[in-house]
Every structure is written in C-alpha cells, then in structure tokens.
Coordinates of N, CA and C in Angstrom, one line a residue:
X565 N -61.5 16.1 46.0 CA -61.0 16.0 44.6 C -59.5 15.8 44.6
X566 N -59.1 15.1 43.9 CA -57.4 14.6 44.1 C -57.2 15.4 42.8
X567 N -56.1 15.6 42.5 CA -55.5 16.4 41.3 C -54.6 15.4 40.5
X568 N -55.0 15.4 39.3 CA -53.8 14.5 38.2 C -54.1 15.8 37.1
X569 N -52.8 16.3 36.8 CA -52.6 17.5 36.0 C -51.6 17.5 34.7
X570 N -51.5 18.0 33.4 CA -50.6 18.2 32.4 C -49.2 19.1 33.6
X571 N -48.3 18.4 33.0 CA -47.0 18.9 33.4 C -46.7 20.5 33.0
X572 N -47.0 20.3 31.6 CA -47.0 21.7 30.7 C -47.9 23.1 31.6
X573 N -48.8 22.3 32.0 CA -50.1 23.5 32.4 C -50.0 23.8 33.4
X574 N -49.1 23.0 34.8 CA -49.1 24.0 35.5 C -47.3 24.2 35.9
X575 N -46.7 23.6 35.2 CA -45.3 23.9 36.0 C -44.3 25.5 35.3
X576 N -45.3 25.8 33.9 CA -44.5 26.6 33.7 C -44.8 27.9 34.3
X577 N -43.7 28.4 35.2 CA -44.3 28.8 36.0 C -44.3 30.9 35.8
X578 N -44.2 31.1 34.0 CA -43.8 32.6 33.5 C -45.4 33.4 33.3
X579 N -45.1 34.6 33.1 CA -45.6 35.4 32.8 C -46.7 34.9 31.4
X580 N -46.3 34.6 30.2 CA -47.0 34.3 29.2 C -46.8 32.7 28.4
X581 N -46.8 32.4 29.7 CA -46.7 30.5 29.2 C -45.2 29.7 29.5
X582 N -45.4 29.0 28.7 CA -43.6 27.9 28.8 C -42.5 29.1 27.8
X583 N -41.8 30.3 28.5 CA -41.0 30.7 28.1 C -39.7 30.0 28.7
X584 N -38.5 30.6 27.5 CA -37.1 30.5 27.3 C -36.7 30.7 28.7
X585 N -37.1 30.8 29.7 CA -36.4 31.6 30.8 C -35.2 30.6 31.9
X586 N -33.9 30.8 31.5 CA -33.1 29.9 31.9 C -32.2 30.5 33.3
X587 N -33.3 31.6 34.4 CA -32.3 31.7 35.2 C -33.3 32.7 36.1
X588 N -32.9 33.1 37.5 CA -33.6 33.9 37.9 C -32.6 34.9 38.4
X589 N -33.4 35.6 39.0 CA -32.4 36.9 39.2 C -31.6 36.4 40.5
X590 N -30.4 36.6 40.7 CA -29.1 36.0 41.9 C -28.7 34.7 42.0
X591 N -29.1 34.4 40.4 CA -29.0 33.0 40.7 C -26.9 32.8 40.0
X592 N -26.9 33.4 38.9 CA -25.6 33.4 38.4 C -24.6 34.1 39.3
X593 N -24.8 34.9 40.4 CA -24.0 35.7 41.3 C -23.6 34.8 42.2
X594 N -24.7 33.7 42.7 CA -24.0 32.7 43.8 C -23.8 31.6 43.1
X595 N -24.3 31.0 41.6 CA -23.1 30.1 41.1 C -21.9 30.5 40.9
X596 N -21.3 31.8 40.2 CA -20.5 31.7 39.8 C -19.2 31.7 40.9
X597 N -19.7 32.0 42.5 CA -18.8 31.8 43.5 C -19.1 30.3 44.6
X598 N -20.0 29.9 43.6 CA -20.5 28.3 44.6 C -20.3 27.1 43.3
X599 N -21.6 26.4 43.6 CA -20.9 25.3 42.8 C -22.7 24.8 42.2
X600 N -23.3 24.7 41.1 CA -24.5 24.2 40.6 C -25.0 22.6 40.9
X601 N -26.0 22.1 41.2 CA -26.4 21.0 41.1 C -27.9 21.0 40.6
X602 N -27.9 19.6 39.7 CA -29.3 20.2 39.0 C -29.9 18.4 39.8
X603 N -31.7 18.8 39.6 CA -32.5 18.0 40.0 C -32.9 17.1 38.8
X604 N -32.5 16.2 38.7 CA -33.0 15.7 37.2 C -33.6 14.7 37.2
X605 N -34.6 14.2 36.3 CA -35.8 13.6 36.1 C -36.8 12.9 37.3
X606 N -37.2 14.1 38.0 CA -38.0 14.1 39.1 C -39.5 13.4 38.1
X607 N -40.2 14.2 37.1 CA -41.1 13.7 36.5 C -42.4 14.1 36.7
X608 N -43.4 13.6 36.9 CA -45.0 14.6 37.0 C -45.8 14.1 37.8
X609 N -45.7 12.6 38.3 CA -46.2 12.0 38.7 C -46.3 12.2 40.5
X610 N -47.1 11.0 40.9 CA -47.2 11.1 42.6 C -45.9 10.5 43.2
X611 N -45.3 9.8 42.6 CA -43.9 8.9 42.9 C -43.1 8.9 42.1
X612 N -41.8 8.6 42.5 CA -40.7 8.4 41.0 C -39.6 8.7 41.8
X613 N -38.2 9.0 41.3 CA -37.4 8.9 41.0 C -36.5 9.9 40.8
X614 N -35.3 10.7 41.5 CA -34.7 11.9 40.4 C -33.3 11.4 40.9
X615 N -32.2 12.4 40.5 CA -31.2 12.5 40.4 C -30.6 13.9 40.8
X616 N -29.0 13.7 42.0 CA -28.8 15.0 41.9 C -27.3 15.7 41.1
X617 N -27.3 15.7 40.3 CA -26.5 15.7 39.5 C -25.4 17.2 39.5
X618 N -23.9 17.2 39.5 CA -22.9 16.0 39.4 C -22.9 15.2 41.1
X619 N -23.5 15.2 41.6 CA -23.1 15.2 43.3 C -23.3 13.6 43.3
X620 N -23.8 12.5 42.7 CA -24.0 11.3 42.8 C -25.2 10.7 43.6
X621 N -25.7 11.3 43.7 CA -27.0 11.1 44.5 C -28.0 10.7 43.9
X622 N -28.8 9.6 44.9 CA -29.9 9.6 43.8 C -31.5 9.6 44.6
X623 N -32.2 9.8 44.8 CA -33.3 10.2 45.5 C -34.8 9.9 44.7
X624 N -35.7 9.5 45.6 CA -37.2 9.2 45.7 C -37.8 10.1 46.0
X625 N -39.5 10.2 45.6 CA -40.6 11.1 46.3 C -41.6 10.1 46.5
X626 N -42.7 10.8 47.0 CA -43.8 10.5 47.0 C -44.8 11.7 47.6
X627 N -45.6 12.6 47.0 CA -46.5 13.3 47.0 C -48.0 13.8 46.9
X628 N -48.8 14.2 46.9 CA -50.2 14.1 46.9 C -50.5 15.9 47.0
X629 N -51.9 15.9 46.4 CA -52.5 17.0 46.9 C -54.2 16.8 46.2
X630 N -54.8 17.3 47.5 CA -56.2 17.7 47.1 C -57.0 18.6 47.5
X631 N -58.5 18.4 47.3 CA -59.2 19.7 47.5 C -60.4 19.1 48.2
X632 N -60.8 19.7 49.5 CA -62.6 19.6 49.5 C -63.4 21.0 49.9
X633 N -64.3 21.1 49.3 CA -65.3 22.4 49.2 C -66.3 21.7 50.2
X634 N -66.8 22.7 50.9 CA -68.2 23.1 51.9 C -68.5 24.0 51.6
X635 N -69.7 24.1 51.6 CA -70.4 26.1 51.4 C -69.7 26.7 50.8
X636 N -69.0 26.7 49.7 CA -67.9 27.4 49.5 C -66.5 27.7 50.4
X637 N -66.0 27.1 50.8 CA -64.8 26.8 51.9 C -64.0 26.0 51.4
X638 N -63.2 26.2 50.5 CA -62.5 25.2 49.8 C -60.8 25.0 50.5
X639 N -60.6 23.8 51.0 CA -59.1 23.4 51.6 C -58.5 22.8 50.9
X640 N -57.6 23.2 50.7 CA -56.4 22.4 49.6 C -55.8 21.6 50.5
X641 N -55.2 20.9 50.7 CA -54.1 19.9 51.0 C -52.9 19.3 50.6
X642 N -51.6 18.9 51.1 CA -50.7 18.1 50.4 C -50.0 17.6 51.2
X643 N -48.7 16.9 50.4 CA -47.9 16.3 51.1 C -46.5 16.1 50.5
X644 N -45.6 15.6 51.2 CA -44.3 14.8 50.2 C -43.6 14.5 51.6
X645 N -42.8 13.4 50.4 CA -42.0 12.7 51.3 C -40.5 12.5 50.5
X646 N -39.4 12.2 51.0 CA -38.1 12.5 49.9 C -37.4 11.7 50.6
X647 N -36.8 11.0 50.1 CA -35.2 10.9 50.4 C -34.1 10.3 49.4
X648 N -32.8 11.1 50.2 CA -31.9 11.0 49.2 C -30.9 10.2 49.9
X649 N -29.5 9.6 48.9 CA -28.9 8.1 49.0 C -27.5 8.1 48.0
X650 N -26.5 8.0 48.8 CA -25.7 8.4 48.0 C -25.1 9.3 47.9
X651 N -23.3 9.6 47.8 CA -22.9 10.8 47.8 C -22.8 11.2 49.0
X652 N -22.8 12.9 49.3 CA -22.5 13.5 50.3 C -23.7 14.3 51.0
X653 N -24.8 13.5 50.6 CA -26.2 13.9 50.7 C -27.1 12.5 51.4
X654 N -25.7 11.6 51.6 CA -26.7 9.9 51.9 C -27.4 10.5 52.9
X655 N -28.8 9.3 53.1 CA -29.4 9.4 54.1 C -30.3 10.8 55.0
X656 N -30.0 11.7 54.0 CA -30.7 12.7 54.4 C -32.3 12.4 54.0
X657 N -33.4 13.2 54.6 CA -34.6 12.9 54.2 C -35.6 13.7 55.1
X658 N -36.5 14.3 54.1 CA -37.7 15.2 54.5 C -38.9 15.0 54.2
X659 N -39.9 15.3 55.3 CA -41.1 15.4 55.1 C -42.1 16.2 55.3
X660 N -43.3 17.0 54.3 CA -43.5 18.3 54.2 C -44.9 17.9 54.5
X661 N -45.7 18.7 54.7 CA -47.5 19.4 54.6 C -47.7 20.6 54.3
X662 N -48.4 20.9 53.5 CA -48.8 22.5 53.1 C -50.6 22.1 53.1
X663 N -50.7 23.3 53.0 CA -52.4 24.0 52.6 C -52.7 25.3 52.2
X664 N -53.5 25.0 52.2 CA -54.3 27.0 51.4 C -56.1 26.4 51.6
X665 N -56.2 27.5 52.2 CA -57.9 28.0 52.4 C -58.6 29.0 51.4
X666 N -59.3 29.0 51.0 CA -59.9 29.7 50.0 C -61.6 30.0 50.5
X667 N -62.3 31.2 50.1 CA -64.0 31.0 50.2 C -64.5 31.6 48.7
X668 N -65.1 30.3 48.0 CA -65.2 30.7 46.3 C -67.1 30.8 46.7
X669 N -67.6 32.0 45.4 CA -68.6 32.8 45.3 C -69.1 32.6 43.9
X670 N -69.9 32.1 43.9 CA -70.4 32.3 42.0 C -71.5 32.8 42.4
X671 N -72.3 34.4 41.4 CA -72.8 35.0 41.4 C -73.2 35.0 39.8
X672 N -74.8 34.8 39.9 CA -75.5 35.0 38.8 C -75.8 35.9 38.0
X673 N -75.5 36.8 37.2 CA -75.4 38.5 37.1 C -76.6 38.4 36.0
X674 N -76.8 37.7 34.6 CA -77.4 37.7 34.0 C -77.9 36.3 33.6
X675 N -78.7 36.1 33.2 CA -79.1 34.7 32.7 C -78.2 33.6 31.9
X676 N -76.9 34.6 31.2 CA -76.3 33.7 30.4 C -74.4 33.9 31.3
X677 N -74.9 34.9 32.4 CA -73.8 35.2 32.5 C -73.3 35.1 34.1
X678 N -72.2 34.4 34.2 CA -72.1 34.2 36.3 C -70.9 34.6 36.6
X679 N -70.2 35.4 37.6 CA -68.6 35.4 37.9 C -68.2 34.8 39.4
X680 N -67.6 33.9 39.0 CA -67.2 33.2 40.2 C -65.5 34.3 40.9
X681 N -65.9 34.4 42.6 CA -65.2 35.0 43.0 C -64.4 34.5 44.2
X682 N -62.8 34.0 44.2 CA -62.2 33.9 45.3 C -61.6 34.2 46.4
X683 N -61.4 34.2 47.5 CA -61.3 34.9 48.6 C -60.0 33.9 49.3
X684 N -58.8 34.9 49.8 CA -58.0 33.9 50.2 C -57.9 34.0 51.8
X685 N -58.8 33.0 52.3 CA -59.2 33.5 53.8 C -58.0 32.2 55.2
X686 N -57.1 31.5 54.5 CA -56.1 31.1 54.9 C -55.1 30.5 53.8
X687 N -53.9 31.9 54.2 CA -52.8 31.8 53.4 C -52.4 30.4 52.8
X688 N -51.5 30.1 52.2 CA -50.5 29.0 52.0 C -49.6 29.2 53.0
X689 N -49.7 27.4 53.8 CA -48.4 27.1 54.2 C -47.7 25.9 53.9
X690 N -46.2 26.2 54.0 CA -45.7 24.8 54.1 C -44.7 24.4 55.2
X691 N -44.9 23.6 55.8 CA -43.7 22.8 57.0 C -43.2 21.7 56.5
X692 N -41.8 21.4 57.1 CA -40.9 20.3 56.4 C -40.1 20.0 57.6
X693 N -39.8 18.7 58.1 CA -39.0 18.3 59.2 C -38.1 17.8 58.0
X694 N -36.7 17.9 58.4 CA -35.6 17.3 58.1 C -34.9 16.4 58.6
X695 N -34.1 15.3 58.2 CA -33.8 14.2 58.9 C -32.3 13.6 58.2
X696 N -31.4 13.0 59.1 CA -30.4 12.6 58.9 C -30.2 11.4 59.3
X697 N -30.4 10.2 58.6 CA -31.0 8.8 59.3 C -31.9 8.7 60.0
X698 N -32.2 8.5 61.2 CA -33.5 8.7 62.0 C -33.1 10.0 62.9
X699 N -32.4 10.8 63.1 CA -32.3 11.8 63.2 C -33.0 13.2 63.0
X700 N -33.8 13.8 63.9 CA -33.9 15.2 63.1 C -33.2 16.2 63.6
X701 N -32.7 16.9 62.0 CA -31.8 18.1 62.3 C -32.4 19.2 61.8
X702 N -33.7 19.7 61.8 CA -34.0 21.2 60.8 C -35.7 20.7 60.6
X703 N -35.5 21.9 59.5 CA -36.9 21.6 58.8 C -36.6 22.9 58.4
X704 N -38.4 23.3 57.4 CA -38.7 24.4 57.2 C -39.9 24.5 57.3
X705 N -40.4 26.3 57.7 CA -41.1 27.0 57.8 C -41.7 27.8 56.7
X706 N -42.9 27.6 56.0 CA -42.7 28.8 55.1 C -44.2 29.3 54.7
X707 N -44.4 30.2 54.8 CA -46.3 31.0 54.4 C -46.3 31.7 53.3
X708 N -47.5 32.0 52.7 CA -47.7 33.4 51.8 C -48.0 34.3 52.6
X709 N -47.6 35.6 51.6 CA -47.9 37.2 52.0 C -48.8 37.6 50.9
X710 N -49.2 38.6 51.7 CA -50.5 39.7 50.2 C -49.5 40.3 49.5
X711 N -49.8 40.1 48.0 CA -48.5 41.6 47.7 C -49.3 42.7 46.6
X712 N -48.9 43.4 46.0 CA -49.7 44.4 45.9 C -49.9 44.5 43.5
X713 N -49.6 43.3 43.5 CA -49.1 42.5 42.0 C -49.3 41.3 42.2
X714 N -48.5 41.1 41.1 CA -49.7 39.9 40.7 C -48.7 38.4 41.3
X715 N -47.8 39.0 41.8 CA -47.1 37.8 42.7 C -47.8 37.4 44.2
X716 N -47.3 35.8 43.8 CA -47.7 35.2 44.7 C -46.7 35.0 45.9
X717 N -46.3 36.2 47.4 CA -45.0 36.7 47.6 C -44.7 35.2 48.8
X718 N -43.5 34.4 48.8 CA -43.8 33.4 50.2 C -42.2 33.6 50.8
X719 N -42.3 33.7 52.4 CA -40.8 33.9 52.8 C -41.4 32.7 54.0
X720 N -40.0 32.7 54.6 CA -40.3 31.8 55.8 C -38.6 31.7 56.4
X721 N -38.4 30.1 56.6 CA -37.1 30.2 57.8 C -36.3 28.4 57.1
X722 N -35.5 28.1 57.0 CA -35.4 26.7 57.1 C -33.5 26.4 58.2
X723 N -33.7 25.5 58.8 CA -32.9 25.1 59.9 C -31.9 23.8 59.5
X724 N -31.0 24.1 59.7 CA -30.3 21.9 59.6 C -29.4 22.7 60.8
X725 N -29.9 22.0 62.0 CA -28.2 22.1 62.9 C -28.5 23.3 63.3
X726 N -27.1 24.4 63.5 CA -27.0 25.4 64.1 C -27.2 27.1 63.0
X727 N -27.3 25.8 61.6 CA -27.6 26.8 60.2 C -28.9 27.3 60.3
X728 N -29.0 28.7 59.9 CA -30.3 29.0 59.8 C -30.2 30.1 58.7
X729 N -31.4 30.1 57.7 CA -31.5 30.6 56.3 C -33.0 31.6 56.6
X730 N -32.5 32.7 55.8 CA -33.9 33.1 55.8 C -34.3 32.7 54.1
X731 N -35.9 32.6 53.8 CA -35.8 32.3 52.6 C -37.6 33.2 51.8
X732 N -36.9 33.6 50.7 CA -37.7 34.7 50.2 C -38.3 33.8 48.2
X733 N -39.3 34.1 48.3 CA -39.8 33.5 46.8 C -39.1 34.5 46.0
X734 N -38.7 34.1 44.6 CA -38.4 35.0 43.4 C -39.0 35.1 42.6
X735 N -39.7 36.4 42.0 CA -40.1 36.2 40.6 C -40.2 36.9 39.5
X736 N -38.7 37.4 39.6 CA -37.9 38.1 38.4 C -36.6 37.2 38.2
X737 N -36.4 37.0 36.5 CA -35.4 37.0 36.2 C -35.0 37.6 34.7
X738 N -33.5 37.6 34.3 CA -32.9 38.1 33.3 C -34.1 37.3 31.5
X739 N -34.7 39.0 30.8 CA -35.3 39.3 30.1 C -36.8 39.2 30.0
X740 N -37.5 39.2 31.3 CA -39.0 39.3 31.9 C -39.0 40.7 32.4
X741 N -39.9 41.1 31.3 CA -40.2 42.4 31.5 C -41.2 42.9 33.0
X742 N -41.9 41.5 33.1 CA -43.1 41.6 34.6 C -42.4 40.6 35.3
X743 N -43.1 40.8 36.7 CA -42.9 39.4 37.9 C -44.0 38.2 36.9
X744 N -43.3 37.2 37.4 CA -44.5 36.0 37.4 C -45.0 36.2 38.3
X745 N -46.7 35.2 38.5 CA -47.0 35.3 39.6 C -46.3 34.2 40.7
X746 N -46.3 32.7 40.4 CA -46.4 32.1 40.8 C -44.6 31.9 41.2
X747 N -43.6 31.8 42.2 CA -42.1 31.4 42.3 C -41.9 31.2 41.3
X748 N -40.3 31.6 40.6 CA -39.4 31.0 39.7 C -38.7 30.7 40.4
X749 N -38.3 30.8 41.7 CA -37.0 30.0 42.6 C -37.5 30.5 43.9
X750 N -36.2 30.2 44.8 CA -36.2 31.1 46.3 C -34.9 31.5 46.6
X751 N -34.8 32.3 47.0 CA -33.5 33.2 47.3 C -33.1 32.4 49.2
X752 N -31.8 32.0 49.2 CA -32.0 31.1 50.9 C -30.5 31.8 51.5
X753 N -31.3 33.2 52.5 CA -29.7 33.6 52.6 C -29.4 33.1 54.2
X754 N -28.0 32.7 54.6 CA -27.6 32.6 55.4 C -27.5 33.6 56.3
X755 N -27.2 33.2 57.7 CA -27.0 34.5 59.0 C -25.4 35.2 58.7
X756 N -24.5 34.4 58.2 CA -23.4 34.4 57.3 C -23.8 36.0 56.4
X757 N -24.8 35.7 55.9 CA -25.0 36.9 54.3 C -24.7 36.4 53.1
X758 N -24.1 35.1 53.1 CA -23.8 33.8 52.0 C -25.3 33.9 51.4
X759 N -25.5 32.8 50.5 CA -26.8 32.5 50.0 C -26.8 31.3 49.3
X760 N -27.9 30.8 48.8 CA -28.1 29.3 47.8 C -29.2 30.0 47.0
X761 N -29.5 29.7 45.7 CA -30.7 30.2 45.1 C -31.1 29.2 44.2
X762 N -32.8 29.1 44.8 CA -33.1 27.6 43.7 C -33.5 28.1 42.4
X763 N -33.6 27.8 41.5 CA -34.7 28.2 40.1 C -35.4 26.7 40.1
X764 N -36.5 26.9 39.5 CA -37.5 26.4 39.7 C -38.4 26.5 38.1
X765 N -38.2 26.2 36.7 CA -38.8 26.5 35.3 C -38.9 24.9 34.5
X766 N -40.1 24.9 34.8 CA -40.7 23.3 34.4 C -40.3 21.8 34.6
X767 N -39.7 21.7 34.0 CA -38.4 20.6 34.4 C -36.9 20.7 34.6
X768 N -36.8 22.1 34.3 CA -35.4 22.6 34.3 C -35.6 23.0 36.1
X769 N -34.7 22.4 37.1 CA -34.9 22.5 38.6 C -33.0 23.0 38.7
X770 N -32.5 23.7 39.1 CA -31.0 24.1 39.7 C -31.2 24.8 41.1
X771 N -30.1 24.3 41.8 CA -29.6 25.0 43.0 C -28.2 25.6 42.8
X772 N -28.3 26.7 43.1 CA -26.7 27.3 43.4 C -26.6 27.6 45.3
X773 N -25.7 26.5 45.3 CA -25.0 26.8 46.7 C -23.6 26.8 47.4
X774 N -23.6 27.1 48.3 CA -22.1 27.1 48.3 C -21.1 26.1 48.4
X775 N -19.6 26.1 48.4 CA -18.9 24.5 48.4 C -18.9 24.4 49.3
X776 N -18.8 25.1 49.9 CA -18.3 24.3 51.4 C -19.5 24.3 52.9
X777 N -19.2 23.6 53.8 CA -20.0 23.8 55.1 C -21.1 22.0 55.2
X778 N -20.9 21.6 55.9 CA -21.8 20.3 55.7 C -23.4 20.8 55.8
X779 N -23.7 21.1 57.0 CA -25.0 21.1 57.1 C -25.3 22.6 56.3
X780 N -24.7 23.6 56.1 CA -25.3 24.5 55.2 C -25.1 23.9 54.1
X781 N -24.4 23.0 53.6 CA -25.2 22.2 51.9 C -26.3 21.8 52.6
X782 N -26.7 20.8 53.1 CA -27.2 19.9 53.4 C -28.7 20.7 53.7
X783 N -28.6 21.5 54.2 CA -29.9 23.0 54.1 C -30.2 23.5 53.2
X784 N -29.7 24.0 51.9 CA -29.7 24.3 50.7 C -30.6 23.1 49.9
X785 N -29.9 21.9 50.4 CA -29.9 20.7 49.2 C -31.7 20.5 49.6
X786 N -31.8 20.5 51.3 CA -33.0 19.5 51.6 C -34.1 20.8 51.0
X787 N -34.0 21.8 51.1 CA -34.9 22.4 51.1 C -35.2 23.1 49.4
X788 N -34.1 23.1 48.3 CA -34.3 22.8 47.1 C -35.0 21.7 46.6
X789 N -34.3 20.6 47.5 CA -35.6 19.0 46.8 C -37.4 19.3 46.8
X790 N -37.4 20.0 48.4 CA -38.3 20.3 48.9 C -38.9 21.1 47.8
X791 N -38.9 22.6 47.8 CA -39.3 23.7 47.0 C -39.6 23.2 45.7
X792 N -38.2 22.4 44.9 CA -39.3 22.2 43.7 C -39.7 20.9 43.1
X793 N -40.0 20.1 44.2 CA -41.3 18.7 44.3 C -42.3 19.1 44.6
X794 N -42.5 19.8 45.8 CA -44.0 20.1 46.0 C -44.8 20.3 45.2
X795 N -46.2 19.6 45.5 CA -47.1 19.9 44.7 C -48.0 21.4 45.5
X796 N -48.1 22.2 44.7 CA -48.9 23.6 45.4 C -50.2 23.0 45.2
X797 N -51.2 23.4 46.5 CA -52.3 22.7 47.3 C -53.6 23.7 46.4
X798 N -52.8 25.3 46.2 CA -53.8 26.2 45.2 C -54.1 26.0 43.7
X799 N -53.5 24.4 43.4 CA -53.3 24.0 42.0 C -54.6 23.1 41.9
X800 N -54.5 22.2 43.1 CA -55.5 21.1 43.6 C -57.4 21.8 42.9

C-alpha cells in the first residue's frame, strides 16, 4: 500500500489536533544564544522543493513510504533523499531508510462488534548517510524506545566529521498541559554540551543552532532537513 495523505491529518503533530503551538521546550534557550533558520515550503508531496531561510539556500527532496501485511505482519517502509545548494550549506546531501514492524490482530467479540489489536514487534528505525559532494562525512542513527505514556520516545547518534551529537525526541512544549505522542522537535546536544533544537509543527519546521563551527552547522542543518522531511513508515 503506498500512502498519499491530508497534510492537516497527519502532520499536526499535538495533543488535541492543529494547535497554536509555536515552540518546544529548549528551543528559545539555544536560539536566543545561536542563530534560527526556518525550512520553508518543503510541501506534502513525494518531491518538491524548500528553502533554507535566511541562510540562502535552496534545496530538493524526494521521498516515499509504504506498507505490506502478511498474516498480520505489517512492514512499513521509507525513504528520502535531499540536497541542498547554495550558501554555506552548498552541496551538502543526505540519504535516509526507516521502518517499523508491527503484528495487527482483529478479533471478533460480538457479531456487530471486532477490536483490532497492534503489537510493536520491530521498533522504528531511521539511518541517514551524509554527504559533501561525493564525499561522505556522517550520517545518522536513530530508533524508538517503549515509554511508559503516550509518547512515542526516539534517541539515537548523528556524525559530520569529528562532530558527534547525541539526539533525543521532544514532546513538551510552552502551554501543553500533556506530552504529544508523536515528536514536536529533537533536542541534538553536542560532546561540547552546546545543542541545536529542531521543532517540528505542521508546516512551521525551525532549527536553532549554533553560529559558529562548520561541520557542527552542517550536522544540525543535515539532520534538521532530515527529521522534518521524513515520511514516518507507522503513518504508511
């Protein structure tokens, strides 16, 4: 099954629908000592076009995800591909795969009545090589955890060079009384103890990262594009 989806339906990614929510938690703490770049008109589709704005950059995707069931054994799948052109970000460029395994149960309880039950029997992951013309310099690493709410918890690792980030899902921010389940950003802290934090709320996409350091932008940036293009394979 290939997935073509409303933008509205699955990107917003709050507690009780397309809320106001214009920030996640640490996200104002490292802009206000870094510097903001927003992702702009990336779009809904499998291909297109965004913008990294103010930074002059301008950048492509191309993406996919789907689904196939056996006996109830359902594998999600995906993909993307990016690159960016222009500015202090030329020529950079990444390429990702994720999945998620599921075992779905529908059970007939009454004649008018059935509950179908899912089983998450291989996590989500995602991998991402990174590239600097035909160069590779990095990538990222990243899985889900069980968490014990209704979040969906994902940390992992991402690399450019000699930088290395640890990186944690977020899903609290300023006036959400609950977690979402699904990421509102990722928190990407350096071995430093520096940090970049993406937010991630419909079409509103921001990175806060720091001014300076080439390839720690350049880690922040690839792995922002990354995080909020992907299509999630548990959506499929």
């Amino acid at each position: 099954m290939t997935r073509e989806f409303s933008a509205l339906l699955v990107s917003c990614l709050t507690v009780a629908g397309c809320q106001s929510i214009t920030a996640v938690d640490g996200f104002d703490a490292v802009a206000a000592r870094g510097e903001v770049l927003r992702i702009d008109g990336a779009g809904w589709g499998r291909s297109g076009h965004f913008a990294i704005a103010p930074a002059g950059t301008a950048g492509t995707f191309q993406r996919s995800a789907k689904a196939t069931a056996v006996n109830g054994e359902k594998l999600a799948l995906g993909d993307l591909k990016v690159t960016l052109a222009g500015g202090e970000f030329d020529g950079l460029s990444a390429e990702c795969a994720h999945s998620r395994e599921t075992f779905e149960i529908t059970e007939q309880v009454s004649r008018g009545t059935t509950i179908q039950s899912s089983y998450l029997t291989g996590p989500y992951l995602l991998t991402c090589g990174f590239y600097r013309g035909e160069a590779a310099i990095g990538g990222i690493a990243m899985h889900e955890e069980v968490a014990n709410d209704v979040r969906t918890l994902r940390s992992g690792r991402v690399e450019v060079g000699e930088v290395r980030m640890r990186l944690t899902s977020l899903h609290s921010g300023p006036g959400l009384a609950l977690p979402t389940g699904e990421p509102l950003g990722y928190a990407m802290t350096y071995g430093s103890g520096d940090e970049a934090v993406l937010f991630v709320n419909g079409g509103d996409r921001r990175l806060a990262l720091p001014k300076n350091g080439r390839d720690e932008r350049a880690a922040a940036m690839l792995a922002g594009v990354a995080l909020s293009l992907v299509w999630d394979p548990g959506d499929s």
